[in-house]
PDB file of C-alpha atoms in Angstrom:
ATOM      1  CA  MET V   1       0.000   0.000   0.000  1.00 49.00           C
ATOM      2  CA  ALA V   2       1.390   3.378  -0.970  1.00 49.00           C
ATOM      3  CA  ARG V   3       2.077   5.826   1.836  1.00 53.00           C
ATOM      4  CA  THR V   4       0.602   9.307   1.723  1.00 53.00           C
ATOM      5  CA  VAL V   5       3.422  11.797   1.824  1.00 47.00           C
ATOM      6  CA  LYS V   6       2.629  15.016   3.645  1.00 55.00           C
ATOM      7  CA  GLY V   7       4.353  17.748   1.708  1.00 56.00           C
ATOM      8  CA  PRO V   8       5.042  21.430   2.376  1.00 59.00           C
ATOM      9  CA  ASP V   9       1.390  22.437   1.870  1.00 68.00           C
ATOM     10  CA  ALA V  10       0.199  20.098   4.635  1.00 63.00           C
ATOM     11  CA  ARG V  11       2.883  21.375   6.977  1.00 60.00           C
ATOM     12  CA  ARG V  12       1.961  24.977   6.209  1.00 61.00           C
ATOM     13  CA  GLU V  13      -1.715  24.296   6.909  1.00 61.00           C
ATOM     14  CA  ARG V  14      -0.844  22.552  10.180  1.00 61.00           C
ATOM     15  CA  TRP V  15       1.380  25.456  11.226  1.00 54.00           C
ATOM     16  CA  LYS V  16      -1.305  27.963  10.198  1.00 61.00           C
ATOM     17  CA  GLY V  17      -3.862  26.136  12.330  1.00 67.00           C
ATOM     18  CA  HIS V  18      -1.445  26.113  15.258  1.00 64.00           C
ATOM     19  CA  ARG V  19      -0.792  29.835  14.945  1.00 78.00           C
ATOM     20  CA  GLU V  20      -4.517  30.621  14.763  1.00 85.00           C
ATOM     21  CA  GLN V  21      -5.125  28.538  17.867  1.00 90.00           C
ATOM     22  CA  ARG V  22      -2.325  30.254  19.762  1.00 92.00           C
ATOM     23  CA  ARG V  23      -3.546  33.687  18.698  1.00 93.00           C
ATOM     24  CA  ALA V  24      -7.019  32.816  19.967  1.00 94.00           C
ATOM     25  CA  GLU V  25      -5.537  31.662  23.282  1.00 94.00           C
ATOM     26  CA  PHE V  26      -3.584  34.898  23.661  1.00 95.00           C
ATOM     27  CA  VAL V  27      -6.693  36.949  22.861  1.00 96.00           C
ATOM     28  CA  GLU V  28      -8.549  35.122  25.646  1.00 96.00           C
ATOM     29  CA  ALA V  29      -5.577  35.734  27.965  1.00 96.00           C
ATOM     30  CA  THR V  30      -5.688  39.449  27.116  1.00 96.00           C
ATOM     31  CA  ILE V  31      -9.408  39.606  27.876  1.00 96.00           C
ATOM     32  CA  ALA V  32      -8.781  37.875  31.210  1.00 97.00           C
ATOM     33  CA  ALA V  33      -5.928  40.296  32.024  1.00 96.00           C
ATOM     34  CA  VAL V  34      -8.127  43.266  31.127  1.00 96.00           C
ATOM     35  CA  ALA V  35     -10.903  41.967  33.397  1.00 96.00           C
ATOM     36  CA  LYS V  36      -8.427  41.674  36.299  1.00 95.00           C
ATOM     37  CA  LYS V  37      -6.145  44.666  35.744  1.00 94.00           C
ATOM     38  CA  GLY V  38      -8.414  47.144  33.997  1.00 94.00           C
ATOM     39  CA  PRO V  39      -8.398  48.813  30.574  1.00 93.00           C
ATOM     40  CA  ASP V  40      -4.856  50.187  31.014  1.00 92.00           C
ATOM     41  CA  VAL V  41      -3.374  46.692  31.039  1.00 93.00           C
ATOM     42  CA  GLY V  42       0.104  46.272  29.537  1.00 92.00           C
ATOM     43  CA  MET V  43       1.872  43.577  27.567  1.00 93.00           C
ATOM     44  CA  ASP V  44       3.626  42.367  30.725  1.00 94.00           C
ATOM     45  CA  ASP V  45       0.212  41.704  32.276  1.00 94.00           C
ATOM     46  CA  VAL V  46      -0.971  39.875  29.161  1.00 95.00           C
ATOM     47  CA  ALA V  47       2.171  37.736  29.012  1.00 95.00           C
ATOM     48  CA  ALA V  48       1.850  36.865  32.694  1.00 95.00           C
ATOM     49  CA  GLU V  49      -1.790  35.878  32.249  1.00 95.00           C
ATOM     50  CA  ALA V  50      -0.886  33.738  29.235  1.00 94.00           C
ATOM     51  CA  GLY V  51       2.069  32.166  31.066  1.00 95.00           C
ATOM     52  CA  VAL V  52       4.569  33.137  28.364  1.00 94.00           C
ATOM     53  CA  SER V  53       7.224  35.771  27.772  1.00 93.00           C
ATOM     54  CA  LYS V  54       6.574  38.916  25.752  1.00 92.00           C
ATOM     55  CA  PRO V  55       8.790  37.694  22.875  1.00 92.00           C
ATOM     56  CA  VAL V  56       6.452  34.698  22.517  1.00 93.00           C
ATOM     57  CA  LEU V  57       3.476  37.051  22.200  1.00 91.00           C
ATOM     58  CA  TYR V  58       5.269  39.031  19.518  1.00 90.00           C
ATOM     59  CA  ARG V  59       5.789  35.867  17.496  1.00 90.00           C
ATOM     60  CA  HIS V  60       2.041  35.726  16.997  1.00 90.00           C
ATOM     61  CA  PHE V  61       1.162  39.433  16.827  1.00 91.00           C
ATOM     62  CA  THR V  62       2.983  42.091  14.835  1.00 88.00           C
ATOM     63  CA  ASP V  63       2.724  44.561  17.714  1.00 89.00           C
ATOM     64  CA  LYS V  64       0.355  45.736  20.452  1.00 90.00           C
ATOM     65  CA  SER V  65      -1.983  47.243  17.887  1.00 91.00           C
ATOM     66  CA  ASP V  66      -2.321  43.880  16.144  1.00 92.00           C
ATOM     67  CA  LEU V  67      -3.289  42.268  19.457  1.00 93.00           C
ATOM     68  CA  TYR V  68      -5.696  45.141  20.216  1.00 93.00           C
ATOM     69  CA  LEU V  69      -7.500  44.584  16.914  1.00 93.00           C
ATOM     70  CA  ALA V  70      -7.786  40.865  17.575  1.00 94.00           C
ATOM     71  CA  VAL V  71      -9.289  41.586  20.995  1.00 95.00           C
ATOM     72  CA  GLY V  72     -11.621  44.156  19.429  1.00 94.00           C
ATOM     73  CA  GLN V  73     -12.851  41.602  16.927  1.00 93.00           C
ATOM     74  CA  LYS V  74     -13.521  39.144  19.750  1.00 95.00           C
ATOM     75  CA  ALA V  75     -15.412  41.854  21.627  1.00 95.00           C
ATOM     76  CA  THR V  76     -17.516  42.434  18.518  1.00 94.00           C
ATOM     77  CA  GLU V  77     -18.386  38.739  18.470  1.00 94.00           C
ATOM     78  CA  LEU V  78     -19.471  38.910  22.106  1.00 94.00           C
ATOM     79  CA  LEU V  79     -21.591  41.973  21.394  1.00 94.00           C
ATOM     80  CA  MET V  80     -23.295  40.589  18.309  1.00 93.00           C
ATOM     81  CA  ASP V  81     -23.889  37.178  19.899  1.00 94.00           C
ATOM     82  CA  ARG V  82     -26.020  39.011  22.452  1.00 94.00           C
ATOM     83  CA  MET V  83     -27.525  41.712  20.247  1.00 93.00           C
ATOM     84  CA  GLY V  84     -28.084  39.633  17.119  1.00 91.00           C
ATOM     85  CA  PRO V  85     -31.193  37.809  18.398  1.00 92.00           C
ATOM     86  CA  ALA V  86     -32.627  41.070  19.747  1.00 91.00           C
ATOM     87  CA  LEU V  87     -32.065  42.867  16.449  1.00 88.00           C
ATOM     88  CA  ILE V  88     -33.858  40.229  14.388  1.00 87.00           C
ATOM     89  CA  ALA V  89     -36.599  39.443  16.923  1.00 86.00           C
ATOM     90  CA  ASP V  90     -40.181  39.969  15.837  1.00 83.00           C
ATOM     91  CA  GLY V  91     -43.070  41.425  17.789  1.00 84.00           C
ATOM     92  CA  PRO V  92     -44.336  44.822  19.002  1.00 88.00           C
ATOM     93  CA  ILE V  93     -41.944  47.667  18.255  1.00 86.00           C
ATOM     94  CA  ARG V  94     -41.761  48.870  21.894  1.00 91.00           C
ATOM     95  CA  GLY V  95     -40.683  45.426  23.059  1.00 92.00           C
ATOM     96  CA  ARG V  96     -38.143  45.151  20.260  1.00 90.00           C
ATOM     97  CA  ILE V  97     -36.622  48.496  21.223  1.00 92.00           C
ATOM     98  CA  LEU V  98     -36.369  47.435  24.862  1.00 95.00           C
ATOM     99  CA  GLY V  99     -34.768  44.122  23.915  1.00 95.00           C
ATOM    100  CA  ILE V 100     -32.132  45.769  21.732  1.00 94.00           C
ATOM    101  CA  VAL V 101     -31.227  48.416  24.314  1.00 96.00           C
ATOM    102  CA  ASP V 102     -31.053  45.932  27.179  1.00 97.00           C
ATOM    103  CA  ALA V 103     -28.961  43.482  25.143  1.00 97.00           C
ATOM    104  CA  TYR V 104     -26.360  46.190  24.525  1.00 97.00           C
ATOM    105  CA  LEU V 105     -26.320  47.337  28.144  1.00 97.00           C
ATOM    106  CA  SER V 106     -26.026  43.761  29.396  1.00 97.00           C
ATOM    107  CA  VAL V 107     -22.813  43.279  27.400  1.00 96.00           C
ATOM    108  CA  ILE V 108     -21.084  46.382  28.709  1.00 96.00           C
ATOM    109  CA  GLU V 109     -22.337  45.646  32.245  1.00 97.00           C
ATOM    110  CA  GLU V 110     -20.794  42.172  32.177  1.00 96.00           C
ATOM    111  CA  ASN V 111     -17.571  43.299  30.466  1.00 96.00           C
ATOM    112  CA  PRO V 112     -16.921  46.890  31.653  1.00 96.00           C
ATOM    113  CA  ASN V 113     -13.130  46.730  31.497  1.00 96.00           C
ATOM    114  CA  LEU V 114     -13.145  45.068  28.086  1.00 96.00           C
ATOM    115  CA  TYR V 115     -15.544  47.740  26.814  1.00 96.00           C
ATOM    116  CA  ARG V 116     -13.314  50.535  28.099  1.00 95.00           C
ATOM    117  CA  PHE V 117     -10.211  48.786  26.729  1.00 94.00           C
ATOM    118  CA  VAL V 118     -11.670  48.701  23.230  1.00 93.00           C
ATOM    119  CA  VAL V 119     -13.249  52.173  23.311  1.00 91.00           C
ATOM    120  CA  LYS V 120     -10.250  53.977  24.851  1.00 87.00           C
ATOM    121  CA  GLY V 121      -7.749  52.329  22.523  1.00 83.00           C
ATOM    122  CA  SER V 122      -4.912  53.382  24.849  1.00 82.00           C
ATOM    123  CA  PHE V 123      -3.246  49.989  24.417  1.00 85.00           C
ATOM    124  CA  VAL V 124      -2.299  50.615  20.798  1.00 81.00           C
ATOM    125  CA  ASP V 125       1.186  51.782  19.879  1.00 77.00           C
ATOM    126  CA  ARG V 126       0.400  53.007  16.359  1.00 76.00           C
ATOM    127  CA  PRO V 127      -2.671  54.020  14.336  1.00 76.00           C
ATOM    128  CA  VAL V 128      -4.798  50.930  13.776  1.00 76.00           C
ATOM    129  CA  GLU V 129      -6.043  49.880  10.363  1.00 76.00           C
ATOM    130  CA  LYS V 130      -9.622  49.443  11.549  1.00 81.00           C
ATOM    131  CA  ASP V 131     -11.821  51.412  13.912  1.00 87.00           C
ATOM    132  CA  VAL V 132     -13.493  48.562  15.766  1.00 88.00           C
ATOM    133  CA  VAL V 133     -15.896  50.821  17.671  1.00 89.00           C
ATOM    134  CA  ALA V 134     -17.013  52.666  14.541  1.00 91.00           C
ATOM    135  CA  GLU V 135     -17.544  49.395  12.698  1.00 91.00           C
ATOM    136  CA  ASP V 136     -19.738  48.075  15.507  1.00 91.00           C
ATOM    137  CA  LYS V 137     -21.779  51.278  15.601  1.00 93.00           C
ATOM    138  CA  ASN V 138     -22.259  51.244  11.844  1.00 94.00           C
ATOM    139  CA  LEU V 139     -23.325  47.592  11.887  1.00 91.00           C
ATOM    140  CA  ILE V 140     -25.919  48.155  14.605  1.00 93.00           C
ATOM    141  CA  ALA V 141     -27.134  51.409  13.036  1.00 94.00           C
ATOM    142  CA  SER V 142     -27.567  49.756   9.636  1.00 94.00           C
ATOM    143  CA  THR V 143     -29.739  47.059  11.178  1.00 90.00           C
ATOM    144  CA  LEU V 144     -31.765  49.614  13.139  1.00 91.00           C
ATOM    145  CA  ALA V 145     -32.236  51.665   9.978  1.00 94.00           C
ATOM    146  CA  ARG V 146     -33.817  48.665   8.264  1.00 91.00           C
ATOM    147  CA  ILE V 147     -36.119  48.080  11.241  1.00 88.00           C
ATOM    148  CA  LEU V 148     -37.187  51.729  11.362  1.00 90.00           C
ATOM    149  CA  GLY V 149     -37.531  51.898   7.602  1.00 91.00           C
ATOM    150  CA  ASP V 150     -39.748  48.824   7.503  1.00 88.00           C
ATOM    151  CA  TYR V 151     -41.847  50.181  10.348  1.00 86.00           C
ATOM    152  CA  LEU V 152     -42.392  53.549   8.682  1.00 89.00           C
ATOM    153  CA  ARG V 153     -43.119  52.000   5.294  1.00 90.00           C
ATOM    154  CA  SER V 154     -45.715  49.737   6.903  1.00 85.00           C
ATOM    155  CA  PHE V 155     -47.647  52.944   7.614  1.00 87.00           C
ATOM    156  CA  GLU V 156     -46.953  54.244   4.095  1.00 89.00           C
ATOM    157  CA  MET V 157     -44.671  56.923   5.496  1.00 91.00           C
ATOM    158  CA  ASP V 158     -41.424  58.309   4.113  1.00 91.00           C
ATOM    159  CA  SER V 159     -38.517  56.234   5.425  1.00 92.00           C
ATOM    160  CA  GLY V 160     -35.783  58.532   4.147  1.00 92.00           C
ATOM    161  CA  GLY V 161     -34.815  59.602   7.646  1.00 92.00           C
ATOM    162  CA  ALA V 162     -34.428  56.075   9.005  1.00 94.00           C
ATOM    163  CA  GLU V 163     -30.653  55.973   8.548  1.00 95.00           C
ATOM    164  CA  PRO V 164     -29.715  59.228  10.322  1.00 95.00           C
ATOM    165  CA  TRP V 165     -32.242  58.456  13.062  1.00 94.00           C
ATOM    166  CA  ALA V 166     -30.669  55.038  13.564  1.00 95.00           C
ATOM    167  CA  HIS V 167     -27.183  56.528  13.912  1.00 96.00           C
ATOM    168  CA  ALA V 168     -28.516  59.131  16.348  1.00 96.00           C
ATOM    169  CA  LEU V 169     -30.131  56.409  18.466  1.00 95.00           C
ATOM    170  CA  VAL V 170     -26.939  54.343  18.552  1.00 96.00           C
ATOM    171  CA  GLY V 171     -24.951  57.368  19.691  1.00 95.00           C
ATOM    172  CA  MET V 172     -27.524  58.195  22.360  1.00 96.00           C
ATOM    173  CA  VAL V 173     -27.575  54.680  23.816  1.00 97.00           C
ATOM    174  CA  GLN V 174     -23.776  54.417  23.773  1.00 96.00           C
ATOM    175  CA  ASN V 175     -23.349  57.762  25.543  1.00 96.00           C
ATOM    176  CA  ALA V 176     -25.983  56.843  28.110  1.00 97.00           C
ATOM    177  CA  GLY V 177     -24.204  53.523  28.626  1.00 97.00           C
ATOM    178  CA  ASP V 178     -20.874  55.303  29.169  1.00 96.00           C
ATOM    179  CA  TRP V 179     -22.478  57.546  31.773  1.00 97.00           C
ATOM    180  CA  TRP V 180     -24.136  54.577  33.480  1.00 97.00           C
ATOM    181  CA  LEU V 181     -20.923  52.521  33.696  1.00 95.00           C
ATOM    182  CA  ASP V 182     -19.205  55.400  35.476  1.00 93.00           C
ATOM    183  CA  ARG V 183     -22.102  56.338  37.787  1.00 92.00           C
ATOM    184  CA  GLN V 184     -24.144  53.163  38.420  1.00 90.00           C
ATOM    185  CA  THR V 185     -26.890  55.303  39.965  1.00 93.00           C
ATOM    186  CA  MET V 186     -29.684  53.059  38.690  1.00 96.00           C
ATOM    187  CA  SER V 187     -30.252  49.475  37.669  1.00 97.00           C
ATOM    188  CA  ARG V 188     -29.735  48.270  34.124  1.00 97.00           C
ATOM    189  CA  ALA V 189     -33.431  47.435  33.922  1.00 97.00           C
ATOM    190  CA  ASN V 190     -34.391  51.012  34.808  1.00 98.00           C
ATOM    191  CA  LEU V 191     -31.970  52.536  32.326  1.00 98.00           C
ATOM    192  CA  SER V 192     -33.190  50.180  29.590  1.00 98.00           C
ATOM    193  CA  GLU V 193     -36.781  51.207  30.324  1.00 97.00           C
ATOM    194  CA  TYR V 194     -35.934  54.924  30.310  1.00 97.00           C
ATOM    195  CA  LEU V 195     -34.092  54.706  27.000  1.00 97.00           C
ATOM    196  CA  ALA V 196     -36.726  52.495  25.377  1.00 96.00           C
ATOM    197  CA  THR V 197     -39.446  54.918  26.483  1.00 96.00           C
ATOM    198  CA  LEU V 198     -37.533  57.881  25.080  1.00 96.00           C
ATOM    199  CA  ILE V 199     -36.964  56.121  21.761  1.00 94.00           C
ATOM    200  CA  TRP V 200     -40.552  54.942  21.489  1.00 93.00           C
ATOM    201  CA  HIS V 201     -41.977  58.409  22.186  1.00 93.00           C
ATOM    202  CA  ALA V 202     -39.738  59.849  19.472  1.00 92.00           C
ATOM    203  CA  ILE V 203     -41.126  57.300  17.007  1.00 90.00           C
ATOM    204  CA  ASP V 204     -44.667  57.793  18.279  1.00 92.00           C
ATOM    205  CA  GLY V 205     -44.372  61.558  17.855  1.00 92.00           C
ATOM    206  CA  LEU V 206     -43.224  61.076  14.284  1.00 89.00           C
ATOM    207  CA  LEU V 207     -46.151  58.766  13.567  1.00 89.00           C
ATOM    208  CA  ARG V 208     -48.677  61.133  15.116  1.00 91.00           C
ATOM    209  CA  SER V 209     -47.327  64.017  13.049  1.00 89.00           C
ATOM    210  CA  ALA V 210     -48.446  62.022  10.008  1.00 88.00           C
ATOM    211  CA  GLY V 211     -51.838  61.206  11.506  1.00 91.00           C
ATOM    212  CA  VAL V 212     -50.897  57.693  12.539  1.00 88.00           C
ATOM    213  CA  GLN V 213     -51.623  56.113  15.921  1.00 87.00           C
ATOM    214  CA  ALA V 214     -49.895  52.867  16.856  1.00 83.00           C
ATOM    215  CA  ASP V 215     -50.189  50.739  19.980  1.00 83.00           C
ATOM    216  CA  PRO V 216     -46.631  49.889  21.128  1.00 85.00           C
ATOM    217  CA  ALA V 217     -47.877  46.824  23.015  1.00 81.00           C
ATOM    218  CA  LYS V 218     -49.528  45.131  20.063  1.00 75.00           C
ATOM    219  CA  PRO V 219     -48.147  43.408  16.953  1.00 64.00           C
ATOM    220  CA  LEU V 220     -47.567  45.749  14.066  1.00 57.00           C
ATOM    221  CA  THR V 221     -50.905  46.531  12.403  1.00 49.00           C
ATOM    222  CA  PRO V 222     -51.051  49.901  10.619  1.00 45.00           C
ATOM    223  CA  LEU V 223     -53.997  52.016  11.806  1.00 42.00           C
ATOM    224  CA  ARG V 224     -54.589  55.441  10.326  1.00 43.00           C
ATOM    225  CA  LEU V 225     -56.584  57.992  12.243  1.00 41.00           C
ATOM    226  CA  VAL V 226     -59.676  59.204  10.480  1.00 36.00           C
ATOM    227  CA  ASP V 227     -59.954  62.990  10.179  1.00 41.00           C
TER     228      ASP V 227
END
């Protein structure tokens, strides 16, 4: 029986898989170090958490900025794993708004140091190729714009403003979340309710300006007011 000879390509693939696994392990070690030491963690802290020397880390990451981006991408996965179901959930618009807001706040509540690490970007040692925070905001805003657009079109209203409104809402919730992480003067549930109420009343006011009345607690069924 002829033996299968593993050539250079097989070795390269095996080495590539090993490197990807090690990178993933070091990303997890960085997240653990950030959780323990705070957002101003250094490479010495990361190496200690990973149980390796700094030169070993630099074999797998070009520099600190490369590691920062990898951690940022992992943070995006954590965020979207939580927010994804809320963004695509069906049901009454008021409940959908509350679910989306609370999903976001739950992530930053559970990972405050990781959130600050990614947002502050103080770990990087050179300009990064990608703005992880901006990419996340754009992704969420794009999804919200589709939700708002669909909702407005269901009432035969102009949906042209859905995109800027979505970006404004994302900025509002993020800023409120930043304030809340620093102050912690209320529960997450209360803040989620306050923000959802504010967002719903903005939408409701827009609908009423076009002569439309919608019940936020019922499934979406367009109902035009009769003059």
